[in-house]
Short mmCIF file of C-alpha atoms and ligand atoms in Angstrom, two decimals:
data_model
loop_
_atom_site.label_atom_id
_atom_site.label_comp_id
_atom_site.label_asym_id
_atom_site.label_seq_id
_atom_site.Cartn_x
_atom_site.Cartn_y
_atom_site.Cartn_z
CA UNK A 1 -16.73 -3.87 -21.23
CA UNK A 2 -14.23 -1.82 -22.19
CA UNK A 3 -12.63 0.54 -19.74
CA UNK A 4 -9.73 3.18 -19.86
CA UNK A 5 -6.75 2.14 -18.91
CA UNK A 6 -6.48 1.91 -15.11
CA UNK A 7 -3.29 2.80 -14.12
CA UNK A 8 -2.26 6.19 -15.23
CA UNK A 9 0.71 8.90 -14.59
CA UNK A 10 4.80 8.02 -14.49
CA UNK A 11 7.71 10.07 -15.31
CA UNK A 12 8.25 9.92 -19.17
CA UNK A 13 11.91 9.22 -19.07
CA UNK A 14 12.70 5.44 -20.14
CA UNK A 15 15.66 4.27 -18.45
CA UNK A 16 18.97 3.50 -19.97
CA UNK A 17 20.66 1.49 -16.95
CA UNK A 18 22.46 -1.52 -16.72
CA UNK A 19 22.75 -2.95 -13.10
CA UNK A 20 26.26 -5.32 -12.96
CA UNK A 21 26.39 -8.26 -10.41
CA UNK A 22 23.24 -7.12 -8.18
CA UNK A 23 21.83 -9.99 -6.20
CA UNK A 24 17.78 -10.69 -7.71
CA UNK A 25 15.27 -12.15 -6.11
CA UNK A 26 12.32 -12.61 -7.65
CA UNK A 27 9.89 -14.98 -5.60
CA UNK A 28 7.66 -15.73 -8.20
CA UNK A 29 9.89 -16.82 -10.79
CA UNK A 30 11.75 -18.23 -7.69
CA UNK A 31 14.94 -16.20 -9.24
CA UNK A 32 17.58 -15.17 -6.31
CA UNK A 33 21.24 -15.11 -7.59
CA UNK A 34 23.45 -12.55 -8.96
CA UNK A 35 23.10 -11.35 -12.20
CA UNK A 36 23.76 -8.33 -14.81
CA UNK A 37 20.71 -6.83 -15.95
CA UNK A 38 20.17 -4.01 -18.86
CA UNK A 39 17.39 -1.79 -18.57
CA UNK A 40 17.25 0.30 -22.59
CA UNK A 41 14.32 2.57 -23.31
CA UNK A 42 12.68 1.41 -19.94
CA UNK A 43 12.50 -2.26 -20.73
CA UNK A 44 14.63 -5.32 -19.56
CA UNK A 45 16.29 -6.35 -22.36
CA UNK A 46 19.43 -8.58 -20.78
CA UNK A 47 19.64 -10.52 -18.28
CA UNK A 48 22.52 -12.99 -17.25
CA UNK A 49 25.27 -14.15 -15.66
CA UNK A 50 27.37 -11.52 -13.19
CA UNK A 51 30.04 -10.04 -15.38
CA UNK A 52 28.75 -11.33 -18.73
CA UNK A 53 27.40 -7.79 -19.80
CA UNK A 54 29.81 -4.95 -20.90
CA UNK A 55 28.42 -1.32 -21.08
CA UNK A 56 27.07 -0.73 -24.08
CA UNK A 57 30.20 1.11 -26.66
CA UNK A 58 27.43 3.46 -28.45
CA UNK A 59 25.82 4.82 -25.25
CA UNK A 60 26.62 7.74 -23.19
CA UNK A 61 23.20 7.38 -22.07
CA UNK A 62 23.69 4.04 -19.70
CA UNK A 63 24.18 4.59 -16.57
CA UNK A 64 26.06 2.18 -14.89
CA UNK A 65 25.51 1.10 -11.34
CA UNK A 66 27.66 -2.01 -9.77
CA UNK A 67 26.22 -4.07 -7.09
CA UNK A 68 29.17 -5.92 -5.95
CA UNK A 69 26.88 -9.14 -5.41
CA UNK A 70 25.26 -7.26 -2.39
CA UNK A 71 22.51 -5.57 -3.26
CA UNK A 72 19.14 -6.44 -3.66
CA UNK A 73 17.01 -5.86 -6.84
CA UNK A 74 13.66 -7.27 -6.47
CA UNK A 75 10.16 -6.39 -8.19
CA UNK A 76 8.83 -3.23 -6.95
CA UNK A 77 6.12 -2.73 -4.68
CA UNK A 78 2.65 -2.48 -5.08
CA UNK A 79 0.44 -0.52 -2.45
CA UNK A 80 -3.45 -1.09 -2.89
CA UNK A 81 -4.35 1.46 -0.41
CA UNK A 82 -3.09 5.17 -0.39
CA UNK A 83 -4.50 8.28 0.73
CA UNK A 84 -2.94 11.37 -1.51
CA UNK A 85 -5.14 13.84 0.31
CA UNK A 86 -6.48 15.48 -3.12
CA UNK A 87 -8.57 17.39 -3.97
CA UNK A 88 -9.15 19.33 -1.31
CA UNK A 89 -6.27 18.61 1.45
CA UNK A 90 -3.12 19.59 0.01
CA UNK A 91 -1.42 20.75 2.84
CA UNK A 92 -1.45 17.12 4.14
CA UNK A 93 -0.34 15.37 0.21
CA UNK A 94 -0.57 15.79 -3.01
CA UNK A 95 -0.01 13.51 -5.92
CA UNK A 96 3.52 14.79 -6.35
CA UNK A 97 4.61 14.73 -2.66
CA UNK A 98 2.80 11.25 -2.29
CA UNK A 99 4.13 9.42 -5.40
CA UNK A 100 7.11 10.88 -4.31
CA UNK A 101 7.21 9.17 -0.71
CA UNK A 102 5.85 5.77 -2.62
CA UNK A 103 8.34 5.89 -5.13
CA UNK A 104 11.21 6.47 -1.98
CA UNK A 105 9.60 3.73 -0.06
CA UNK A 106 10.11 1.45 -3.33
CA UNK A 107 6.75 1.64 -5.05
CA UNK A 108 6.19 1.36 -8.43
CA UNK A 109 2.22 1.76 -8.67
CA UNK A 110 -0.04 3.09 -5.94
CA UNK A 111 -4.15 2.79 -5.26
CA UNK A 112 -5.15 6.05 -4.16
CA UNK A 113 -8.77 6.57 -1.71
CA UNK A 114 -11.22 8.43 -2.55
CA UNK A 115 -12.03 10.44 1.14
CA UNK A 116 -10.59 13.60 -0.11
CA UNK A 117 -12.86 17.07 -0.68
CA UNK A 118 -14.83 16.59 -2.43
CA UNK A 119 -15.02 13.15 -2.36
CA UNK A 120 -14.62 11.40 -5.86
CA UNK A 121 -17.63 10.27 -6.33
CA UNK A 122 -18.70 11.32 -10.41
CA UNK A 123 -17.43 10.31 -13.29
CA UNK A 124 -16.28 14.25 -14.16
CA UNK A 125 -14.13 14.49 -10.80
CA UNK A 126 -12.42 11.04 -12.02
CA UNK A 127 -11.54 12.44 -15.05
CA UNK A 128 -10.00 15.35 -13.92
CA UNK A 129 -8.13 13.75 -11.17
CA UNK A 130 -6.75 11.49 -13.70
CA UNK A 131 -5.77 13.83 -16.20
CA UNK A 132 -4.01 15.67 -12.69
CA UNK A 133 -2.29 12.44 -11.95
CA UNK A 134 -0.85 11.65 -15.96
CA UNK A 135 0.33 15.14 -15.10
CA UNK A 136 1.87 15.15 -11.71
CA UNK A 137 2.31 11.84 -10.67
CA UNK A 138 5.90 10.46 -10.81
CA UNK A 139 4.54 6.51 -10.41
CA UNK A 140 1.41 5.38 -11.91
CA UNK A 141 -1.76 5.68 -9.65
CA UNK A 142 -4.84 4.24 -9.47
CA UNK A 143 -8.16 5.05 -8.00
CA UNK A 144 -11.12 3.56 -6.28
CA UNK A 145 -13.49 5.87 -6.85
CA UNK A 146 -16.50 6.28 -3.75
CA UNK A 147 -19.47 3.15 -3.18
CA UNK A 148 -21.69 5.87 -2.24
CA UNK A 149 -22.39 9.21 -2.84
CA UNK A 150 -20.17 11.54 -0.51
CA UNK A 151 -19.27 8.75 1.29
CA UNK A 152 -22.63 8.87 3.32
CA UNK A 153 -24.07 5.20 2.90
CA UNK A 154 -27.06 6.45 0.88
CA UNK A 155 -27.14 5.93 -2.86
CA UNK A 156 -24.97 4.28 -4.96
CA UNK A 157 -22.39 5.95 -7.24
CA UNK A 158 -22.86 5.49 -10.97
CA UNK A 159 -20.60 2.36 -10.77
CA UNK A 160 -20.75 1.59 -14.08
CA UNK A 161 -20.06 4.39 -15.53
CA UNK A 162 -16.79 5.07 -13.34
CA UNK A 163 -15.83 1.43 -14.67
CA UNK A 164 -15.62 3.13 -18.28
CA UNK A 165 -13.36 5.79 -16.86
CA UNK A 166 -10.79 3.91 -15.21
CA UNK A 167 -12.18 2.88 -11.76
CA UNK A 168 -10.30 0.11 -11.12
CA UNK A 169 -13.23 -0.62 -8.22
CA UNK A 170 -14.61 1.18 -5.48
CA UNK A 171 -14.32 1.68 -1.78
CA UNK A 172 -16.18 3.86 1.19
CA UNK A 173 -12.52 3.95 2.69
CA UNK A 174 -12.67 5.86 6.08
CA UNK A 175 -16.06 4.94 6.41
CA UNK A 176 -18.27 1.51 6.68
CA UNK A 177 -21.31 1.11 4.60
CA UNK A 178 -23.00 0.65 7.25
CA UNK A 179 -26.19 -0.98 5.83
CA UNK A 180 -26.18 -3.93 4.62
CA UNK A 181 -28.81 -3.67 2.29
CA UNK A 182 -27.14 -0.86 0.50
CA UNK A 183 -23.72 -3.13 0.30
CA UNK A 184 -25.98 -6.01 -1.43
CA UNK A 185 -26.63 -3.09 -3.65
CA UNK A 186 -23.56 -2.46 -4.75
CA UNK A 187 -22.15 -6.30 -4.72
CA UNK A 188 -24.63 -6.53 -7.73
CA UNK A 189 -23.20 -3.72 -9.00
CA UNK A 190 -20.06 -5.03 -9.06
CA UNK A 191 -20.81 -8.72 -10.63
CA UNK A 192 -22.31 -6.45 -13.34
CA UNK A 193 -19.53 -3.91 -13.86
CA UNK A 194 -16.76 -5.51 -12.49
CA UNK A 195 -13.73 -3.82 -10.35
CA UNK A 196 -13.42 -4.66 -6.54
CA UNK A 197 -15.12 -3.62 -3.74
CA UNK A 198 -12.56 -2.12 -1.09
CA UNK A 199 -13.88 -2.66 2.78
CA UNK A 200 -13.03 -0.86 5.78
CA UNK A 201 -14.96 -2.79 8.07
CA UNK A 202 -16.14 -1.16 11.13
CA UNK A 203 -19.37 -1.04 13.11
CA UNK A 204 -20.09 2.46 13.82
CA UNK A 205 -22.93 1.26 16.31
CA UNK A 206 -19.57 -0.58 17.75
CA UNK A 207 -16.93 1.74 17.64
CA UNK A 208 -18.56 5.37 18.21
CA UNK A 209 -16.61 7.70 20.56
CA UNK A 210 -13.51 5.18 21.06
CA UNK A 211 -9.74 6.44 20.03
CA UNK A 212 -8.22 3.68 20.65
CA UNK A 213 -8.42 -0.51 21.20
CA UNK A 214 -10.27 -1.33 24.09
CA UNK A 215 -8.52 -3.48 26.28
CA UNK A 216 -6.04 -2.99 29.36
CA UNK A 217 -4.21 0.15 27.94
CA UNK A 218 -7.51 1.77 27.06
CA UNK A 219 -8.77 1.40 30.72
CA UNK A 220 -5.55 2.29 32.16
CA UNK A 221 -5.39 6.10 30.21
CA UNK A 222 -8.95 6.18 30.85
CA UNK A 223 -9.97 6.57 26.90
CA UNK A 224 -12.86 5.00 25.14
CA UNK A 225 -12.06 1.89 23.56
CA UNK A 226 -13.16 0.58 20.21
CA UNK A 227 -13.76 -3.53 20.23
CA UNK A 228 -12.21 -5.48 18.21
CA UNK A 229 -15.91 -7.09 17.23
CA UNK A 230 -16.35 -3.54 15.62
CA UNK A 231 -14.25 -4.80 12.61
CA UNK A 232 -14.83 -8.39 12.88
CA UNK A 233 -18.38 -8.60 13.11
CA UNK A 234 -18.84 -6.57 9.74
CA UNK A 235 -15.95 -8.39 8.13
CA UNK A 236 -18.09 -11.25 8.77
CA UNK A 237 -21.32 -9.90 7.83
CA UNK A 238 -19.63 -8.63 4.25
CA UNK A 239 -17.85 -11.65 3.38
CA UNK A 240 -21.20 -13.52 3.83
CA UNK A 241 -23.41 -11.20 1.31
CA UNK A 242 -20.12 -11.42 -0.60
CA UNK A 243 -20.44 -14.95 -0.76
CA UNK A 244 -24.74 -14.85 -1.32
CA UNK A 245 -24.06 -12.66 -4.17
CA UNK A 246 -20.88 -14.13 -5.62
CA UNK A 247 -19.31 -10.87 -5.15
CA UNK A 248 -15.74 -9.67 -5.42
CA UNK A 249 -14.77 -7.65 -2.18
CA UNK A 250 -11.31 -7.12 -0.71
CA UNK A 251 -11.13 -6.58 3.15
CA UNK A 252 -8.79 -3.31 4.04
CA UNK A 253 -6.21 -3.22 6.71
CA UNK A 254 -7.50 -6.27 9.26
CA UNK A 255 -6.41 -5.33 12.56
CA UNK A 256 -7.24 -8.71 15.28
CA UNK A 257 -7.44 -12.60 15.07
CA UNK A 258 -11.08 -12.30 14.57
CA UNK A 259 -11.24 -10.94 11.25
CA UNK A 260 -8.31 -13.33 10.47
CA UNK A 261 -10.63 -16.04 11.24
CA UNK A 262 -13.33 -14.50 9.31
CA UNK A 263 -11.06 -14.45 6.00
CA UNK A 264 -10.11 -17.71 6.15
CA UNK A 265 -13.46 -19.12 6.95
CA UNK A 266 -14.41 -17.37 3.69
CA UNK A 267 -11.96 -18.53 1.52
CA UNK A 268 -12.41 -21.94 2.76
CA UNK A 269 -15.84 -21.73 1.54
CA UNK A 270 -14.47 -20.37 -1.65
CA UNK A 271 -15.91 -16.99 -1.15
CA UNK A 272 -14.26 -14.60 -3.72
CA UNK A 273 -12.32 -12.44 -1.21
CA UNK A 274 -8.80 -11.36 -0.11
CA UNK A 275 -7.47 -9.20 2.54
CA UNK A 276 -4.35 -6.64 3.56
CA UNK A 277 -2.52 -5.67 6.43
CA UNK A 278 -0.55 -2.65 7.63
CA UNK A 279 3.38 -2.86 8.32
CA UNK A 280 1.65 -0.93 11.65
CA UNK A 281 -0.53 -3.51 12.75
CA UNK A 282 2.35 -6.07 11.99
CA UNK A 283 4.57 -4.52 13.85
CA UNK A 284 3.22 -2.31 16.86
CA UNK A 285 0.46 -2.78 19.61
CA UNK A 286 -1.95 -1.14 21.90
CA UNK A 287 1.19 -1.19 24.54
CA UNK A 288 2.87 1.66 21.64
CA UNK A 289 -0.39 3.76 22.71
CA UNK A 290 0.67 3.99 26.29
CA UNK A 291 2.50 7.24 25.59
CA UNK A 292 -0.25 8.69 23.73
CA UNK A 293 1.70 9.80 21.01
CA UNK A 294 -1.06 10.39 18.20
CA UNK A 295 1.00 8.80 15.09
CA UNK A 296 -0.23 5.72 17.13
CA UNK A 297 -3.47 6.65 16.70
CA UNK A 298 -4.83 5.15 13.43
CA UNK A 299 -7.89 3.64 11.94
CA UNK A 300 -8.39 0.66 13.28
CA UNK A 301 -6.71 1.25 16.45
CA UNK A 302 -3.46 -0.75 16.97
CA UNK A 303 -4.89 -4.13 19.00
CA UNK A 304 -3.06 -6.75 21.54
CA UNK A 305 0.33 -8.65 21.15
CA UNK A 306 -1.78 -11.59 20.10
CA UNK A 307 -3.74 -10.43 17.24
CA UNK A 308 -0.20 -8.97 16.25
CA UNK A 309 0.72 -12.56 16.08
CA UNK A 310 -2.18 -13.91 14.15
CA UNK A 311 -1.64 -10.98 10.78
CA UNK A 312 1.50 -12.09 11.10
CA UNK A 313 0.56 -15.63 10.92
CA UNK A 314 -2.64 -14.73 7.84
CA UNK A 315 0.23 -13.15 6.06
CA UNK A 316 2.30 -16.03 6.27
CA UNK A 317 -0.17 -18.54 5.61
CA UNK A 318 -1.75 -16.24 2.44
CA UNK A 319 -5.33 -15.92 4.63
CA UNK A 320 -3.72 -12.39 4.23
CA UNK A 321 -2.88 -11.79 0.64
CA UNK A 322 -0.36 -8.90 0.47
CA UNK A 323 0.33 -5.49 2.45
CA UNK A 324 -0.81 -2.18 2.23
CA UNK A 325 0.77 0.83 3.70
CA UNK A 326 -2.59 2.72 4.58
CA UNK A 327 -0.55 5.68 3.80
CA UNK A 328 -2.37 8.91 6.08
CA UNK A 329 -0.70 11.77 6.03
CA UNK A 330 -1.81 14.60 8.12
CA UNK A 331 -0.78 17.81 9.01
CA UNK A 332 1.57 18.87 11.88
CA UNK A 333 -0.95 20.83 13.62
CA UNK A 334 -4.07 18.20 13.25
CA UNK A 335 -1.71 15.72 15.26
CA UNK A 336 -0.22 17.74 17.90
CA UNK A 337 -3.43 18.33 19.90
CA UNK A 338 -4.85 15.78 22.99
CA UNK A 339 -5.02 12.14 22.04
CA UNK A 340 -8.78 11.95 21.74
CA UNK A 341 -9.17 14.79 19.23
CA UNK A 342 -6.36 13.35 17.06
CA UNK A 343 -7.31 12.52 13.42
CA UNK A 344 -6.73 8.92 13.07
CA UNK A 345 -3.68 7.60 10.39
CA UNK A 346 -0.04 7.24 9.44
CA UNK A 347 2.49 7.40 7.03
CA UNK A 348 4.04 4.59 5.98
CA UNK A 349 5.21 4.37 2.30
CA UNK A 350 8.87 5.33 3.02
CA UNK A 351 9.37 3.14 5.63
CA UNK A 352 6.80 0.26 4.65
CA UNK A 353 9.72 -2.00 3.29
CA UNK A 354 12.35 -1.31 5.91
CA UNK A 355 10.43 -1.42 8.96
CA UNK A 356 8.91 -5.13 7.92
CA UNK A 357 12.41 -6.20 6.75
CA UNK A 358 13.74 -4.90 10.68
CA UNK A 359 10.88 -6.20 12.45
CA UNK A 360 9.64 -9.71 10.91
CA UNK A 361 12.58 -10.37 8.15
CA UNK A 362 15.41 -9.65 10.27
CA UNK A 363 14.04 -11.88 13.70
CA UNK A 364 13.81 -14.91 11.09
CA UNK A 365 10.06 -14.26 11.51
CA UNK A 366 9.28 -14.51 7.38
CA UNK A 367 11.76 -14.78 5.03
CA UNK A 368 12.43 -11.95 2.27
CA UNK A 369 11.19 -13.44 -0.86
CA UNK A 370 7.84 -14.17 1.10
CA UNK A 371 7.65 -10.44 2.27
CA UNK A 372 8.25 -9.23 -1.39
CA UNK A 373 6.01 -11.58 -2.87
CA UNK A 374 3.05 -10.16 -0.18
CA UNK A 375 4.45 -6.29 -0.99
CA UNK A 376 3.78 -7.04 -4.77
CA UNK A 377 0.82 -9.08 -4.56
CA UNK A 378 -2.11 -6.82 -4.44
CA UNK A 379 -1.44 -6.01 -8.20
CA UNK A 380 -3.04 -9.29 -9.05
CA UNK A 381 -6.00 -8.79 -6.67
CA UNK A 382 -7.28 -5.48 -8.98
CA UNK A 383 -6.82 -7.65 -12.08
CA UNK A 384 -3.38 -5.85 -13.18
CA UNK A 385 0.09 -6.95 -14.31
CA UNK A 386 2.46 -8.16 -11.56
CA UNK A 387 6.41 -6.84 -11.57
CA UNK A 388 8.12 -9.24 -12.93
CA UNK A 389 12.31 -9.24 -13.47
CA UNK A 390 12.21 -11.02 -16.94
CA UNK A 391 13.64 -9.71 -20.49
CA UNK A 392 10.79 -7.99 -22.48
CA UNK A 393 9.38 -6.80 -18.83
CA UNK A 394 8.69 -3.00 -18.37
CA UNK A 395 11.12 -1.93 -15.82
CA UNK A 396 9.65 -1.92 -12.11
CA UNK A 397 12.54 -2.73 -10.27
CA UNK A 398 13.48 -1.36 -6.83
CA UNK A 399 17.27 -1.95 -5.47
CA UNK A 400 17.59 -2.29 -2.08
CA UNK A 401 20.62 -2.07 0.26
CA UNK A 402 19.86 -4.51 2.96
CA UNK A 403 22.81 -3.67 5.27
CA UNK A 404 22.57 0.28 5.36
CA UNK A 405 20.63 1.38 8.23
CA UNK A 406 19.04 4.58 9.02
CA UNK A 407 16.65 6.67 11.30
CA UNK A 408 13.14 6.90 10.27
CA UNK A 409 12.73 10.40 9.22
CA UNK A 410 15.71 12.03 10.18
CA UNK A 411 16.39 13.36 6.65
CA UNK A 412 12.69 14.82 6.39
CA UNK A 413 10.08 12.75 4.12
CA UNK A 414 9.51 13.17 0.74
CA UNK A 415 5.75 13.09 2.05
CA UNK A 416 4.24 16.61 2.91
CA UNK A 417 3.81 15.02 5.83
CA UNK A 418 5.53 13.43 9.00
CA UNK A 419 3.26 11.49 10.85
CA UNK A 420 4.94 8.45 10.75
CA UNK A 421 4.34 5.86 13.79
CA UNK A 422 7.83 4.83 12.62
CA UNK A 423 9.25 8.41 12.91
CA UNK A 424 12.90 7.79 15.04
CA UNK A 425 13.49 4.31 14.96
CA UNK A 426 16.48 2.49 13.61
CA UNK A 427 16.09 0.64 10.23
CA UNK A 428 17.40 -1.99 8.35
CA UNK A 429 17.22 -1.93 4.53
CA UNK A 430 17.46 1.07 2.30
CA UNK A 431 15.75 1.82 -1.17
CA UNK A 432 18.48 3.12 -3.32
CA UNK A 433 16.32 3.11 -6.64
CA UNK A 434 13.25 2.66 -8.00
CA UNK A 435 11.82 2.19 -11.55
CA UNK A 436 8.47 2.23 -12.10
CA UNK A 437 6.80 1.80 -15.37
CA UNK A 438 9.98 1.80 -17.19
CA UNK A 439 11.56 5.14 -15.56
CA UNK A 440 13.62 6.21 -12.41
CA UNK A 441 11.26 7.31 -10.07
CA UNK A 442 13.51 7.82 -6.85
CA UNK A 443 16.88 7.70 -6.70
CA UNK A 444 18.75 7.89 -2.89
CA UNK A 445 21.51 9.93 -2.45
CA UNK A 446 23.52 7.29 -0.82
CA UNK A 447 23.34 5.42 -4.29
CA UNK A 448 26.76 7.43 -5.79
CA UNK A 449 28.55 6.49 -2.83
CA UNK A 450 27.68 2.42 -2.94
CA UNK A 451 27.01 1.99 -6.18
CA UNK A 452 30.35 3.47 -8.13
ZN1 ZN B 1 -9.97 2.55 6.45
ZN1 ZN B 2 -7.37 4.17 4.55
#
């Protein structure tokens, strides 16, 4: 079948760069040494030894940017799972403001949800949307259009023909489909049109009414909990009609060991599935709730220390196949009203990269080239071209200072919004540029002062 391209938006401003004695690491091609690199017309066209390349004599155009042998360039990240708020919530984002943050946080291609207002459901709202996003959008975007019509778990979307307009697959994000019958629906669907099915796994039946995990914290505030069984027994329940159908699904942001367990039962029986996790359910638990702070309310709730312990684990093992931010922006005034009536999500695409490198890179938890392989992974999953720092690459490169530390947030966001459960705390690492698709999507201001 042929489909439009999936991918679409990016600034249209190849870069003319050349990058002298940064430090690459690229974990696939198991590159991590310094080297000169030349970026012309947005391609790699050089790479090699530190000092071997002079700037070019013809070009004014090149910018030059010396990395001493300290700084990092590495592929740039790839985040399956974004929600850019439009149509229809642009106070929260927009696809300026949130391929702006992604593109800051390192990004060079983002999968944007379809839960906005209306929800992109049709064929004709695709369209549009991605004629917005070639438009506005400063990295390229992709979108998983809706499973099922307004996101209500009733009747199918015209899969097929969303496939022809760029769908790169399809996902009731923010909601289950809560019948299974209608999920065996669309798994057919999808062996027929192809794409992947997206899964937020949750039991409604499970879940109703809770804000939070339900454990100790829960009963100690005295607010409904939601089980942990509410994700895992779905996960479960999908990844076997999944495997009865020979279906492609991919399991969003897995929250406890359970679900952990379910993946890797799965794959073992060579199930065709893979799974994400959240830099916020890497990093934080249900004992970050105790303040009731609602950026650390989010969707699923934040569990106990020891299903921290097991994501961590299914990302290190590759049960857990790459990360996703889960990017939620919302506005000021949503959040700042009693726990309970909170909207659940946060941000996380400007400090998805720095708060895993602080929290698991930093301890000696994972290594570096393991987190950036699982930060650039998901491209693969949806069946697209992985970053790769090679001559006759398109440039999607993201330099990294990993000594420069920083408050979260305490220079604004380049999100509309700033409802980051990061928000205030110290972190390593700092994305100094990004290139995605060949152009310079962010640039940091500290970059003129380090990089001269
Ligand atoms: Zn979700
Ligand atoms: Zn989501």
């Amino acid at each position: 079948m042929s489909v439009s391209e999936p991918l679409i938006g990016g600034l249209h401003s190849p870069a003319e760069l050349l990058l002298r004695d940064v430090h690459v690491l690229d974990p696939r091609s198991r590159l991590d040494a310094r080297r000169d690199l030349r970026v012309r017309a947005g391609e790699i066209v050089e790479l090699a030894e530190p000092g071997a390349l002079a700037p070019a004599q013809d070009g004014g155009e090149e910018e030059l940017i010396e990395g001493h042998g300290r700084l990092r360039l590495m592929p740039a990240f790839f985040d399956p799972h974004v929600h850019l708020r439009t149509p229809g919530q642009e106070h929260k984002e927009d696809l300026d403001s949130g391929t702006r943050a992604a593109a800051a946080g390192g990004f060079a291609a983002v999968i944007a949800m379809p839960n906005t207002d209306p929800v992109l459901d049709s064929a004709p709202l695709l369209r549009s949307l991605r004629d917005a996003a070639a438009r506005e959008a400063r990295i390229p975007v992709g979108f998983l259009p809706a499973i099922t019509r307004g996101l209500q778990g009733e009747q199918l979307t015209e899969m097929a023909e969303l496939r022809q307009e760029g769908a790169l697959g399809f996902s009731d994000d923010g909601k289950p489909v809560q019948s299974a019958g209608m999920l065996r629906r669309a798994l057919q669907y999808q062996r027929l049109c192809g794409g992947v099915l997206a899964l937020h796994e949750e039991d409604k039946t499970l879940s109703h009414g809770g804000a939070m995990h339900e454990g100790a914290v829960s009963a100690a505030l005295g607010i409904a909990g939601i089980p942990t069984v509410a994700e895992s027994t779905m996960l479960a329940r999908d990844a076997a009609l999944a495997g009865y159908e020979g279906a492609r699904v991919h399991f969003q942001h897995l929250s406890c060991v359970a679900s952990v367990e379910a993946v890797a039962d799965a794959k073992a029986r060579g199930w065709r599935v893979s799974a994400e996790v959240s830099p916020h359910h890497l990093l934080l638990t249900e004992q970050d709730v105790r303040g009731m702070d609602t950026r650390m309310k989010m969707h699923p709730p934040l569990a106990t220390e020891a299903d921290r312990l097991a994501l961590i684990e299914g990302l290190r093992s590759g049960t857990i196949d790459c990360v996703a931010t889960d990017h939620a922006p919302h506005a000021r005034d949503e959040k700042e009203v009693p726990f309970e009536q909170a909207p659940m999500g946060s941000t996380g695409l400007e400090t998805a990269f720095a708060a895993l490198y602080t929290g698991l890179v930093l301890p000696g938890i994972i290594d570096l080239a393991l987190l950036v392989e699982r930060m650039t992974a998901a491209a693969a999953l949806f069946e697209l071209p992985t970053a790769s720092i090679a001559t006759g690459e398109k440039a999607n490169l993201v330099l990294v200072d990993l000594d420069a530390t920083w408050v979260a947030g305490e220079h604004g966001w380049e999100s509309r919004s700033e409802n980051c459960c990061f928000a205030g705390r110290k972190l390593q690492g700092r994305v100094l540029l990004t290139l995605a698709a060949g152009a310079v999507a962010h640039r940091d201001r500290a970059l003129s002062l380090v990089g001269a």
